[in-house]
Amino acid sequence: KYAILFRLRWFFNQEESIPFIEKIDAELTDRNSIALTVYEKRIIGCVQVMGQYFYFDRDGLVVESSLRRIEGVPLVTGLEFDNIVLYNNLKVQKASLYNVILNLTRLIELCEVEVSKIVFLYDNSVVLQCGETEVRLGKKESYDFALSALNDILGTMDDRNMVLYMENYNESNKDVTAKKK
């Protein structure tokens, strides 16, 4: 029984990461039993390449590929990728956009905004699709203030078939213009 504990301790102290697994907790429940709790990595975004969806976690690691789209996971469009390899980080042709993608998807998850699509336009400005509402965020250093206010703004709208212009939204300017599509 001590050999089993030694092997388990050695296994869980490995530095190598396991795809899909955030962490594993082990608890000795009695002399002969161990309870394992496995925490899966959360998928926070996906890209579509050649008809296939590639899903990534908050670290940008591609953790799954599938022919079907998972509901509730934002699709990132408007970018080109050098290559997409499972269990490796996304490789965007414009390397400066890699952090923008990760920050946006993390903020969307953190602020609990229901976003179906993140669109990068030709000038790298960002547009979010939130149901029927199109949210134009523009090109910024940080999207924190705009995304933290977005859920409240969407909650006050009666008509969702709108375009919200939040390009200039920041800490000092909280003006939002909305137009019917």
CSV table of N, CA and C in Angstrom, one decimal:
chain,number,residue,atom,x,y,z
A,1,LYS,N,0.8,-1.2,0.0
A,1,LYS,CA,0.0,0.0,0.0
A,1,LYS,C,0.9,1.3,0.0
A,2,TYR,N,2.0,1.2,0.6
A,2,TYR,CA,2.9,2.4,0.6
A,2,TYR,C,3.5,2.6,-0.8
A,3,ALA,N,3.7,1.5,-1.5
A,3,ALA,CA,4.2,1.7,-2.9
A,3,ALA,C,3.2,2.4,-3.8
A,4,ILE,N,1.9,2.1,-3.6
A,4,ILE,CA,0.9,2.8,-4.3
A,4,ILE,C,0.9,4.3,-4.0
A,5,LEU,N,1.0,4.6,-2.7
A,5,LEU,CA,1.1,6.0,-2.4
A,5,LEU,C,2.3,6.7,-3.0
A,6,PHE,N,3.4,6.0,-3.0
A,6,PHE,CA,4.6,6.6,-3.5
A,6,PHE,C,4.4,6.9,-5.0
A,7,ARG,N,3.8,5.9,-5.8
A,7,ARG,CA,3.6,6.0,-7.2
A,7,ARG,C,2.6,7.2,-7.5
A,8,LEU,N,1.5,7.3,-6.7
A,8,LEU,CA,0.6,8.3,-6.9
A,8,LEU,C,1.2,9.7,-6.6
A,9,ARG,N,2.0,9.8,-5.6
A,9,ARG,CA,2.6,11.1,-5.2
A,9,ARG,C,3.6,11.5,-6.4
A,10,TRP,N,4.3,10.5,-6.9
A,10,TRP,CA,5.2,10.8,-8.0
A,10,TRP,C,4.4,11.2,-9.2
A,11,PHE,N,3.3,10.5,-9.5
A,11,PHE,CA,2.5,10.8,-10.7
A,11,PHE,C,2.0,12.3,-10.6
A,12,PHE,N,1.5,12.7,-9.4
A,12,PHE,CA,0.8,14.0,-9.3
A,12,PHE,C,1.8,15.1,-9.2
A,13,ASN,N,3.1,14.8,-8.9
A,13,ASN,CA,4.1,15.9,-8.8
A,13,ASN,C,4.8,16.1,-10.2
A,14,GLN,N,4.3,15.5,-11.2
A,14,GLN,CA,4.9,15.7,-12.5
A,14,GLN,C,4.7,17.1,-13.0
A,15,GLU,N,5.6,17.7,-13.7
A,15,GLU,CA,5.5,19.1,-14.2
A,15,GLU,C,4.8,19.1,-15.5
A,16,GLU,N,4.7,18.0,-16.2
A,16,GLU,CA,4.1,17.9,-17.5
A,16,GLU,C,2.6,18.1,-17.4
A,17,SER,N,2.0,18.9,-18.2
A,17,SER,CA,0.6,19.2,-18.2
A,17,SER,C,-0.1,18.1,-19.0
A,18,ILE,N,-1.4,17.9,-18.7
A,18,ILE,CA,-2.2,16.9,-19.4
A,18,ILE,C,-3.3,17.7,-20.1
A,19,PRO,N,-3.5,17.5,-21.4
A,19,PRO,CA,-4.5,18.3,-22.1
A,19,PRO,C,-5.9,18.0,-21.4
A,20,PHE,N,-6.7,19.0,-21.4
A,20,PHE,CA,-8.1,19.0,-20.8
A,20,PHE,C,-8.1,19.0,-19.2
A,21,ILE,N,-6.9,18.8,-18.6
A,21,ILE,CA,-6.9,18.7,-17.1
A,21,ILE,C,-6.3,19.9,-16.6
A,22,GLU,N,-7.0,20.6,-15.7
A,22,GLU,CA,-6.5,21.8,-15.0
A,22,GLU,C,-5.6,21.4,-13.8
A,23,LYS,N,-6.2,20.5,-13.0
A,23,LYS,CA,-5.5,20.0,-11.9
A,23,LYS,C,-6.2,18.7,-11.4
A,24,ILE,N,-5.4,18.0,-10.5
A,24,ILE,CA,-6.0,16.8,-9.9
A,24,ILE,C,-5.7,16.8,-8.4
A,25,ASP,N,-6.7,16.6,-7.6
A,25,ASP,CA,-6.5,16.6,-6.2
A,25,ASP,C,-6.7,15.1,-5.7
A,26,ALA,N,-5.8,14.7,-4.9
A,26,ALA,CA,-5.9,13.3,-4.3
A,26,ALA,C,-6.1,13.4,-2.8
A,27,GLU,N,-7.0,12.6,-2.3
A,27,GLU,CA,-7.3,12.6,-0.9
A,27,GLU,C,-7.4,11.1,-0.4
A,28,LEU,N,-6.6,10.8,0.6
A,28,LEU,CA,-6.6,9.4,1.2
A,28,LEU,C,-7.9,9.3,2.1
A,29,THR,N,-8.8,8.5,1.7
A,29,THR,CA,-10.1,8.4,2.4
A,29,THR,C,-10.0,7.4,3.5
A,30,ASP,N,-9.3,6.3,3.3
A,30,ASP,CA,-9.0,5.3,4.4
A,30,ASP,C,-7.7,4.6,4.0
A,31,ARG,N,-7.3,3.6,4.8
A,31,ARG,CA,-6.1,2.9,4.6
A,31,ARG,C,-5.9,2.4,3.1
A,32,ASN,N,-7.0,2.0,2.5
A,32,ASN,CA,-6.8,1.3,1.2
A,32,ASN,C,-7.5,2.1,0.1
A,33,SER,N,-7.9,3.3,0.3
A,33,SER,CA,-8.7,4.1,-0.7
A,33,SER,C,-8.2,5.5,-0.9
A,34,ILE,N,-8.3,5.9,-2.1
A,34,ILE,CA,-7.9,7.3,-2.5
A,34,ILE,C,-9.0,7.9,-3.3
A,35,ALA,N,-9.4,9.1,-3.0
A,35,ALA,CA,-10.5,9.8,-3.8
A,35,ALA,C,-9.7,10.8,-4.7
A,36,LEU,N,-10.0,10.7,-6.0
A,36,LEU,CA,-9.3,11.7,-6.9
A,36,LEU,C,-10.4,12.6,-7.4
A,37,THR,N,-10.1,13.9,-7.4
A,37,THR,CA,-10.9,14.9,-8.0
A,37,THR,C,-10.2,15.5,-9.2
A,38,VAL,N,-10.8,15.4,-10.4
A,38,VAL,CA,-10.1,15.9,-11.6
A,38,VAL,C,-10.9,17.1,-12.1
A,39,TYR,N,-10.2,18.2,-12.3
A,39,TYR,CA,-10.7,19.5,-12.7
A,39,TYR,C,-10.4,19.7,-14.2
A,40,GLU,N,-11.4,19.8,-15.0
A,40,GLU,CA,-11.2,20.0,-16.5
A,40,GLU,C,-10.8,21.4,-16.8
A,41,LYS,N,-10.1,21.6,-17.9
A,41,LYS,CA,-9.8,23.0,-18.3
A,41,LYS,C,-11.1,23.5,-19.0
A,42,ARG,N,-11.4,24.8,-18.8
A,42,ARG,CA,-12.6,25.4,-19.4
A,42,ARG,C,-12.2,25.8,-20.8
A,43,ILE,N,-13.1,25.5,-21.8
A,43,ILE,CA,-12.9,26.0,-23.1
A,43,ILE,C,-13.5,27.4,-23.2
A,44,ILE,N,-12.8,28.4,-23.7
A,44,ILE,CA,-13.3,29.8,-23.7
A,44,ILE,C,-13.4,30.4,-25.1
A,45,GLY,N,-13.0,29.7,-26.1
A,45,GLY,CA,-13.1,30.2,-27.4
A,45,GLY,C,-12.8,29.1,-28.5
A,46,CYS,N,-13.2,29.4,-29.7
A,46,CYS,CA,-12.9,28.5,-30.8
A,46,CYS,C,-12.6,29.3,-32.1
A,47,VAL,N,-11.9,28.6,-33.0
A,47,VAL,CA,-11.7,29.1,-34.3
A,47,VAL,C,-12.1,28.0,-35.3
A,48,GLN,N,-12.5,28.4,-36.5
A,48,GLN,CA,-12.9,27.5,-37.5
A,48,GLN,C,-11.9,27.5,-38.7
A,49,VAL,N,-11.4,26.4,-39.0
A,49,VAL,CA,-10.4,26.2,-40.1
A,49,VAL,C,-10.8,25.0,-40.9
A,50,MET,N,-11.0,25.2,-42.2
A,50,MET,CA,-11.3,24.2,-43.1
A,50,MET,C,-12.5,23.3,-42.6
A,51,GLY,N,-13.5,23.9,-42.1
A,51,GLY,CA,-14.7,23.2,-41.7
A,51,GLY,C,-14.6,22.5,-40.3
A,52,GLN,N,-13.5,22.7,-39.6
A,52,GLN,CA,-13.3,22.1,-38.3
A,52,GLN,C,-13.2,23.2,-37.3
A,53,TYR,N,-13.8,22.9,-36.1
A,53,TYR,CA,-13.7,23.9,-35.0
A,53,TYR,C,-12.6,23.4,-34.1
A,54,PHE,N,-11.7,24.4,-33.7
A,54,PHE,CA,-10.6,24.1,-32.8
A,54,PHE,C,-10.9,25.0,-31.5
A,55,TYR,N,-11.0,24.3,-30.4
A,55,TYR,CA,-11.3,25.0,-29.1
A,55,TYR,C,-10.1,25.2,-28.3
A,56,PHE,N,-10.0,26.4,-27.7
A,56,PHE,CA,-8.8,26.7,-26.8
A,56,PHE,C,-9.3,27.1,-25.4
A,57,ASP,N,-8.3,26.9,-24.5
A,57,ASP,CA,-8.5,27.3,-23.1
A,57,ASP,C,-8.0,28.7,-22.8
A,58,ARG,N,-8.1,29.1,-21.6
A,58,ARG,CA,-7.7,30.5,-21.2
A,58,ARG,C,-6.2,30.7,-21.4
A,59,ASP,N,-5.4,29.7,-21.6
A,59,ASP,CA,-4.0,29.9,-21.9
A,59,ASP,C,-3.6,29.9,-23.3
A,60,GLY,N,-4.7,29.7,-24.2
A,60,GLY,CA,-4.5,29.7,-25.6
A,60,GLY,C,-4.1,28.3,-26.2
A,61,LEU,N,-4.2,27.3,-25.3
A,61,LEU,CA,-3.8,26.0,-25.7
A,61,LEU,C,-5.0,25.3,-26.4
A,62,VAL,N,-4.8,24.8,-27.6
A,62,VAL,CA,-5.9,24.2,-28.4
A,62,VAL,C,-6.1,22.8,-27.7
A,63,VAL,N,-7.3,22.6,-27.1
A,63,VAL,CA,-7.5,21.4,-26.4
A,63,VAL,C,-8.5,20.4,-27.1
A,64,GLU,N,-9.2,20.8,-28.1
A,64,GLU,CA,-10.1,19.9,-28.8
A,64,GLU,C,-10.3,20.4,-30.2
A,65,SER,N,-10.6,19.4,-31.1
A,65,SER,CA,-11.1,19.7,-32.4
A,65,SER,C,-12.3,18.9,-32.7
A,66,SER,N,-13.3,19.5,-33.4
A,66,SER,CA,-14.5,18.9,-33.6
A,66,SER,C,-15.2,19.4,-34.9
A,67,LEU,N,-16.1,18.6,-35.5
A,67,LEU,CA,-16.8,19.0,-36.6
A,67,LEU,C,-18.1,19.8,-36.2
A,68,ARG,N,-18.4,19.7,-35.0
A,68,ARG,CA,-19.6,20.4,-34.5
A,68,ARG,C,-19.2,21.6,-33.6
A,69,ARG,N,-20.1,22.6,-33.5
A,69,ARG,CA,-19.9,23.8,-32.7
A,69,ARG,C,-20.5,23.6,-31.4
A,70,ILE,N,-19.8,23.9,-30.3
A,70,ILE,CA,-20.3,23.8,-28.9
A,70,ILE,C,-21.0,25.1,-28.6
A,71,GLU,N,-22.2,25.0,-28.2
A,71,GLU,CA,-23.1,26.1,-27.8
A,71,GLU,C,-22.5,26.9,-26.7
A,72,GLY,N,-22.5,28.2,-26.8
A,72,GLY,CA,-22.0,29.0,-25.7
A,72,GLY,C,-20.5,29.4,-25.7
A,73,VAL,N,-19.8,28.8,-26.7
A,73,VAL,CA,-18.4,29.1,-26.8
A,73,VAL,C,-18.2,30.1,-28.0
A,74,PRO,N,-17.6,31.3,-27.7
A,74,PRO,CA,-17.5,32.3,-28.8
A,74,PRO,C,-16.6,31.8,-29.9
A,75,LEU,N,-17.0,32.1,-31.2
A,75,LEU,CA,-16.2,31.8,-32.4
A,75,LEU,C,-15.4,33.0,-32.7
A,76,VAL,N,-14.1,32.9,-32.9
A,76,VAL,CA,-13.3,34.0,-33.3
A,76,VAL,C,-13.1,33.9,-34.8
A,77,THR,N,-13.4,35.1,-35.5
A,77,THR,CA,-13.3,35.1,-37.0
A,77,THR,C,-12.5,36.3,-37.4
A,78,GLY,N,-12.2,36.3,-38.7
A,78,GLY,CA,-11.5,37.5,-39.2
A,78,GLY,C,-9.9,37.4,-39.1
A,79,LEU,N,-9.4,36.3,-38.7
A,79,LEU,CA,-8.0,36.2,-38.5
A,79,LEU,C,-7.5,35.0,-39.3
A,80,GLU,N,-6.2,35.0,-39.6
A,80,GLU,CA,-5.6,33.9,-40.3
A,80,GLU,C,-4.6,33.2,-39.3
A,81,PHE,N,-4.5,31.9,-39.4
A,81,PHE,CA,-3.6,31.2,-38.4
A,81,PHE,C,-2.5,30.5,-39.2
A,82,ASP,N,-1.3,30.6,-38.7
A,82,ASP,CA,-0.2,29.9,-39.4
A,82,ASP,C,-0.4,28.4,-39.4
A,83,ASN,N,-0.7,27.8,-38.2
A,83,ASN,CA,-1.1,26.4,-38.1
A,83,ASN,C,-1.8,26.2,-36.8
A,84,ILE,N,-2.6,25.2,-36.8
A,84,ILE,CA,-3.3,24.9,-35.5
A,84,ILE,C,-3.0,23.4,-35.2
A,85,VAL,N,-2.4,23.2,-34.1
A,85,VAL,CA,-2.0,21.9,-33.6
A,85,VAL,C,-2.6,21.6,-32.3
A,86,LEU,N,-3.2,20.5,-32.1
A,86,LEU,CA,-3.8,20.1,-30.8
A,86,LEU,C,-2.7,20.1,-29.7
A,87,TYR,N,-3.1,20.6,-28.6
A,87,TYR,CA,-2.2,20.6,-27.4
A,87,TYR,C,-1.1,21.5,-27.5
A,88,ASN,N,-1.2,22.5,-28.5
A,88,ASN,CA,-0.2,23.6,-28.6
A,88,ASN,C,-0.9,24.9,-28.6
A,89,ASN,N,-0.2,26.0,-28.4
A,89,ASN,CA,-0.9,27.3,-28.4
A,89,ASN,C,-1.3,27.7,-29.8
A,90,LEU,N,-2.3,28.5,-29.9
A,90,LEU,CA,-2.7,29.1,-31.2
A,90,LEU,C,-1.6,29.9,-31.8
A,91,LYS,N,-1.4,29.9,-33.1
A,91,LYS,CA,-0.4,30.6,-33.7
A,91,LYS,C,-1.1,31.5,-34.8
A,92,VAL,N,-1.3,32.8,-34.4
A,92,VAL,CA,-1.9,33.8,-35.2
A,92,VAL,C,-0.9,34.5,-36.1
A,93,GLN,N,-1.2,34.7,-37.4
A,93,GLN,CA,-0.3,35.3,-38.3
A,93,GLN,C,0.2,36.7,-37.8
A,94,LYS,N,-0.8,37.5,-37.2
A,94,LYS,CA,-0.4,38.7,-36.6
A,94,LYS,C,-0.2,38.5,-35.1
A,95,ALA,N,1.0,38.2,-34.7
A,95,ALA,CA,1.4,37.8,-33.3
A,95,ALA,C,0.8,38.7,-32.3
A,96,SER,N,0.7,40.0,-32.6
A,96,SER,CA,0.2,41.0,-31.6
A,96,SER,C,-1.2,40.8,-31.2
A,97,LEU,N,-2.0,40.1,-32.1
A,97,LEU,CA,-3.4,39.8,-31.8
A,97,LEU,C,-3.6,38.6,-30.9
A,98,TYR,N,-2.6,37.8,-30.7
A,98,TYR,CA,-2.7,36.6,-29.8
A,98,TYR,C,-3.1,37.0,-28.4
A,99,ASN,N,-2.5,38.0,-27.8
A,99,ASN,CA,-2.9,38.5,-26.5
A,99,ASN,C,-4.2,39.1,-26.4
A,100,VAL,N,-4.6,39.8,-27.5
A,100,VAL,CA,-5.9,40.4,-27.6
A,100,VAL,C,-7.0,39.3,-27.6
A,101,ILE,N,-6.8,38.3,-28.3
A,101,ILE,CA,-7.8,37.2,-28.3
A,101,ILE,C,-7.9,36.6,-26.9
A,102,LEU,N,-6.8,36.3,-26.3
A,102,LEU,CA,-6.8,35.7,-25.0
A,102,LEU,C,-7.5,36.6,-24.0
A,103,ASN,N,-7.1,37.9,-24.0
A,103,ASN,CA,-7.7,38.8,-23.0
A,103,ASN,C,-9.2,39.0,-23.3
A,104,LEU,N,-9.6,39.1,-24.5
A,104,LEU,CA,-11.1,39.2,-24.8
A,104,LEU,C,-11.8,38.0,-24.3
A,105,THR,N,-11.4,36.8,-24.6
A,105,THR,CA,-12.1,35.6,-24.3
A,105,THR,C,-12.1,35.5,-22.7
A,106,ARG,N,-11.0,35.8,-22.1
A,106,ARG,CA,-11.0,35.8,-20.6
A,106,ARG,C,-12.0,36.8,-20.0
A,107,LEU,N,-12.0,38.0,-20.5
A,107,LEU,CA,-13.0,39.0,-20.0
A,107,LEU,C,-14.4,38.6,-20.3
A,108,ILE,N,-14.7,38.0,-21.5
A,108,ILE,CA,-16.0,37.6,-21.8
A,108,ILE,C,-16.5,36.5,-20.7
A,109,GLU,N,-15.6,35.6,-20.4
A,109,GLU,CA,-15.9,34.6,-19.4
A,109,GLU,C,-16.1,35.2,-18.0
A,110,LEU,N,-15.2,36.1,-17.6
A,110,LEU,CA,-15.2,36.7,-16.3
A,110,LEU,C,-16.4,37.6,-16.2
A,111,CYS,N,-16.8,38.4,-17.2
A,111,CYS,CA,-17.9,39.3,-17.1
A,111,CYS,C,-19.3,38.6,-17.4
A,112,GLU,N,-19.2,37.3,-17.8
A,112,GLU,CA,-20.4,36.5,-18.1
A,112,GLU,C,-21.2,37.1,-19.2
A,113,VAL,N,-20.6,37.7,-20.2
A,113,VAL,CA,-21.3,38.2,-21.3
A,113,VAL,C,-21.6,37.1,-22.3
A,114,GLU,N,-22.8,37.0,-22.8
A,114,GLU,CA,-23.1,36.0,-23.8
A,114,GLU,C,-22.7,36.4,-25.2
A,115,VAL,N,-21.6,36.0,-25.6
A,115,VAL,CA,-21.1,36.3,-26.9
A,115,VAL,C,-21.0,35.1,-27.8
A,116,SER,N,-21.6,35.2,-29.0
A,116,SER,CA,-21.5,34.0,-29.9
A,116,SER,C,-20.4,34.1,-30.9
A,117,LYS,N,-19.9,35.4,-31.2
A,117,LYS,CA,-18.9,35.6,-32.2
A,117,LYS,C,-18.0,36.8,-31.8
A,118,ILE,N,-16.7,36.7,-32.0
A,118,ILE,CA,-15.8,37.8,-31.9
A,118,ILE,C,-15.2,37.9,-33.3
A,119,VAL,N,-15.4,39.1,-33.9
A,119,VAL,CA,-15.0,39.4,-35.3
A,119,VAL,C,-13.9,40.4,-35.2
A,120,PHE,N,-12.8,40.1,-35.9
A,120,PHE,CA,-11.7,41.0,-36.1
A,120,PHE,C,-11.8,41.6,-37.5
A,121,LEU,N,-12.0,42.9,-37.6
A,121,LEU,CA,-12.1,43.5,-38.9
A,121,LEU,C,-10.8,43.7,-39.6
A,122,TYR,N,-10.8,44.2,-40.8
A,122,TYR,CA,-9.5,44.4,-41.6
A,122,TYR,C,-8.5,45.3,-40.8
A,123,ASP,N,-8.9,46.2,-40.0
A,123,ASP,CA,-8.0,47.1,-39.3
A,123,ASP,C,-7.8,46.6,-37.8
A,124,ASN,N,-8.1,45.4,-37.6
A,124,ASN,CA,-8.0,44.7,-36.3
A,124,ASN,C,-8.9,45.2,-35.2
A,125,SER,N,-9.9,46.0,-35.6
A,125,SER,CA,-10.9,46.5,-34.6
A,125,SER,C,-11.8,45.3,-34.3
A,126,VAL,N,-12.5,45.3,-33.1
A,126,VAL,CA,-13.2,44.1,-32.6
A,126,VAL,C,-14.7,44.4,-32.7
A,127,VAL,N,-15.5,43.5,-33.1
A,127,VAL,CA,-16.9,43.5,-33.1
A,127,VAL,C,-17.4,42.2,-32.4
A,128,LEU,N,-18.3,42.4,-31.4
A,128,LEU,CA,-18.9,41.2,-30.8
A,128,LEU,C,-20.3,41.0,-31.3
A,129,GLN,N,-20.7,39.7,-31.4
A,129,GLN,CA,-22.1,39.4,-31.7
A,129,GLN,C,-22.7,38.8,-30.4
A,130,CYS,N,-23.6,39.5,-29.8
A,130,CYS,CA,-24.3,39.1,-28.6
A,130,CYS,C,-25.8,38.9,-29.0
A,131,GLY,N,-26.1,37.7,-29.4
A,131,GLY,CA,-27.5,37.4,-29.9
A,131,GLY,C,-27.7,38.2,-31.1
A,132,GLU,N,-28.8,39.0,-31.1
A,132,GLU,CA,-29.1,39.9,-32.2
A,132,GLU,C,-28.3,41.2,-32.2
A,133,THR,N,-27.7,41.5,-31.1
A,133,THR,CA,-27.0,42.8,-30.9
A,133,THR,C,-25.6,42.7,-31.4
A,134,GLU,N,-25.2,43.7,-32.2
A,134,GLU,CA,-23.8,43.8,-32.6
A,134,GLU,C,-23.1,44.9,-31.8
A,135,VAL,N,-22.0,44.6,-31.2
A,135,VAL,CA,-21.3,45.5,-30.3
A,135,VAL,C,-20.0,45.8,-31.0
A,136,ARG,N,-19.8,47.1,-31.4
A,136,ARG,CA,-18.6,47.5,-32.0
A,136,ARG,C,-17.7,48.1,-30.9
A,137,LEU,N,-16.6,47.4,-30.6
A,137,LEU,CA,-15.7,47.8,-29.5
A,137,LEU,C,-14.5,48.6,-30.1
A,138,GLY,N,-14.2,48.5,-31.3
A,138,GLY,CA,-13.1,49.2,-31.9
A,138,GLY,C,-11.8,48.5,-31.6
A,139,LYS,N,-10.7,49.3,-31.7
A,139,LYS,CA,-9.3,48.8,-31.5
A,139,LYS,C,-8.8,49.6,-30.3
A,140,LYS,N,-8.5,48.9,-29.2
A,140,LYS,CA,-8.1,49.5,-27.9
A,140,LYS,C,-7.0,48.8,-27.3
A,141,GLU,N,-6.4,49.4,-26.3
A,141,GLU,CA,-5.3,48.8,-25.5
A,141,GLU,C,-6.0,47.8,-24.6
A,142,SER,N,-7.2,48.2,-24.0
A,142,SER,CA,-7.9,47.4,-23.0
A,142,SER,C,-9.4,47.5,-23.3
A,143,TYR,N,-10.0,46.3,-23.1
A,143,TYR,CA,-11.5,46.2,-23.3
A,143,TYR,C,-12.2,46.0,-22.0
A,144,ASP,N,-11.4,46.2,-20.9
A,144,ASP,CA,-12.0,45.9,-19.5
A,144,ASP,C,-13.2,46.7,-19.2
A,145,PHE,N,-13.2,48.0,-19.4
A,145,PHE,CA,-14.3,48.9,-19.0
A,145,PHE,C,-15.5,48.6,-19.8
A,146,ALA,N,-15.3,48.5,-21.1
A,146,ALA,CA,-16.4,48.2,-22.0
A,146,ALA,C,-17.1,46.9,-21.8
A,147,LEU,N,-16.3,45.8,-21.6
A,147,LEU,CA,-17.0,44.5,-21.3
A,147,LEU,C,-17.6,44.4,-19.9
A,148,SER,N,-17.0,45.1,-18.9
A,148,SER,CA,-17.6,45.1,-17.6
A,148,SER,C,-19.0,45.8,-17.6
A,149,ALA,N,-19.2,46.8,-18.5
A,149,ALA,CA,-20.5,47.5,-18.5
A,149,ALA,C,-21.5,46.8,-19.5
A,150,LEU,N,-21.0,46.0,-20.4
A,150,LEU,CA,-21.8,45.5,-21.5
A,150,LEU,C,-23.0,44.7,-21.0
A,151,ASN,N,-22.9,43.8,-20.0
A,151,ASN,CA,-24.0,43.1,-19.5
A,151,ASN,C,-25.1,44.0,-19.0
A,152,ASP,N,-24.8,45.0,-18.3
A,152,ASP,CA,-25.8,46.0,-17.8
A,152,ASP,C,-26.4,46.7,-18.9
A,153,ILE,N,-25.7,47.1,-19.9
A,153,ILE,CA,-26.2,47.8,-21.1
A,153,ILE,C,-27.2,46.9,-21.8
A,154,LEU,N,-26.8,45.6,-22.1
A,154,LEU,CA,-27.6,44.7,-22.8
A,154,LEU,C,-28.9,44.4,-22.0
A,155,GLY,N,-28.8,44.4,-20.7
A,155,GLY,CA,-30.0,44.1,-19.8
A,155,GLY,C,-31.0,45.2,-19.8
A,156,THR,N,-30.6,46.4,-20.2
A,156,THR,CA,-31.6,47.6,-20.2
A,156,THR,C,-32.2,47.7,-21.6
A,157,MET,N,-31.8,47.0,-22.6
A,157,MET,CA,-32.3,47.2,-24.0
A,157,MET,C,-33.6,46.4,-24.2
A,158,ASP,N,-34.6,47.0,-24.7
A,158,ASP,CA,-35.8,46.3,-25.0
A,158,ASP,C,-35.7,45.7,-26.4
A,159,ASP,N,-35.1,46.4,-27.3
A,159,ASP,CA,-35.0,45.9,-28.7
A,159,ASP,C,-33.5,45.4,-28.8
A,160,ARG,N,-33.4,44.1,-29.1
A,160,ARG,CA,-32.0,43.5,-29.2
A,160,ARG,C,-31.5,43.6,-30.7
A,161,ASN,N,-32.3,44.0,-31.6
A,161,ASN,CA,-31.8,44.0,-33.0
A,161,ASN,C,-31.1,45.4,-33.3
A,162,MET,N,-30.0,45.6,-32.6
A,162,MET,CA,-29.4,46.9,-32.6
A,162,MET,C,-27.9,46.8,-32.8
A,163,VAL,N,-27.2,47.9,-33.1
A,163,VAL,CA,-25.8,48.0,-33.2
A,163,VAL,C,-25.4,49.0,-32.1
A,164,LEU,N,-24.5,48.5,-31.2
A,164,LEU,CA,-24.0,49.4,-30.1
A,164,LEU,C,-22.6,49.9,-30.5
A,165,TYR,N,-22.4,51.2,-30.4
A,165,TYR,CA,-21.1,51.7,-30.8
A,165,TYR,C,-20.3,52.1,-29.5
A,166,MET,N,-19.4,51.3,-29.1
A,166,MET,CA,-18.6,51.4,-27.9
A,166,MET,C,-17.1,51.7,-28.1
A,167,GLU,N,-16.8,52.2,-29.3
A,167,GLU,CA,-15.4,52.4,-29.7
A,167,GLU,C,-14.7,53.4,-28.7
A,168,ASN,N,-15.5,54.4,-28.3
A,168,ASN,CA,-14.9,55.4,-27.4
A,168,ASN,C,-15.2,55.2,-26.0
A,169,TYR,N,-15.8,54.1,-25.6
A,169,TYR,CA,-16.2,53.8,-24.2
A,169,TYR,C,-14.9,53.6,-23.4
A,170,ASN,N,-14.8,54.3,-22.3
A,170,ASN,CA,-13.6,54.1,-21.4
A,170,ASN,C,-14.0,54.6,-20.0
A,171,GLU,N,-13.0,54.7,-19.1
A,171,GLU,CA,-13.3,55.1,-17.8
A,171,GLU,C,-13.9,56.5,-17.6
A,172,SER,N,-13.5,57.4,-18.5
A,172,SER,CA,-14.0,58.8,-18.4
A,172,SER,C,-15.1,59.1,-19.4
A,173,ASN,N,-15.3,58.3,-20.4
A,173,ASN,CA,-16.3,58.5,-21.4
A,173,ASN,C,-17.2,57.3,-21.4
A,174,LYS,N,-18.4,57.4,-20.9
A,174,LYS,CA,-19.3,56.2,-20.8
A,174,LYS,C,-20.5,56.4,-21.7
A,175,ASP,N,-20.3,57.1,-22.8
A,175,ASP,CA,-21.3,57.3,-23.8
A,175,ASP,C,-21.4,56.1,-24.7
A,176,VAL,N,-22.6,55.6,-25.0
A,176,VAL,CA,-22.8,54.5,-25.9
A,176,VAL,C,-23.9,55.0,-26.9
A,177,THR,N,-23.6,54.8,-28.2
A,177,THR,CA,-24.6,55.1,-29.2
A,177,THR,C,-25.2,53.8,-29.7
A,178,ALA,N,-26.5,53.8,-29.9
A,178,ALA,CA,-27.2,52.6,-30.4
A,178,ALA,C,-28.0,52.9,-31.6
A,179,LYS,N,-28.0,52.1,-32.6
A,179,LYS,CA,-28.8,52.3,-33.8
A,179,LYS,C,-29.5,51.0,-34.2
A,180,LYS,N,-30.7,51.1,-34.7
A,180,LYS,CA,-31.4,49.9,-35.1
A,180,LYS,C,-30.7,49.4,-36.4
A,181,LYS,N,-30.6,48.1,-36.5
A,181,LYS,CA,-30.0,47.4,-37.7
A,181,LYS,C,-30.8,47.7,-38.9
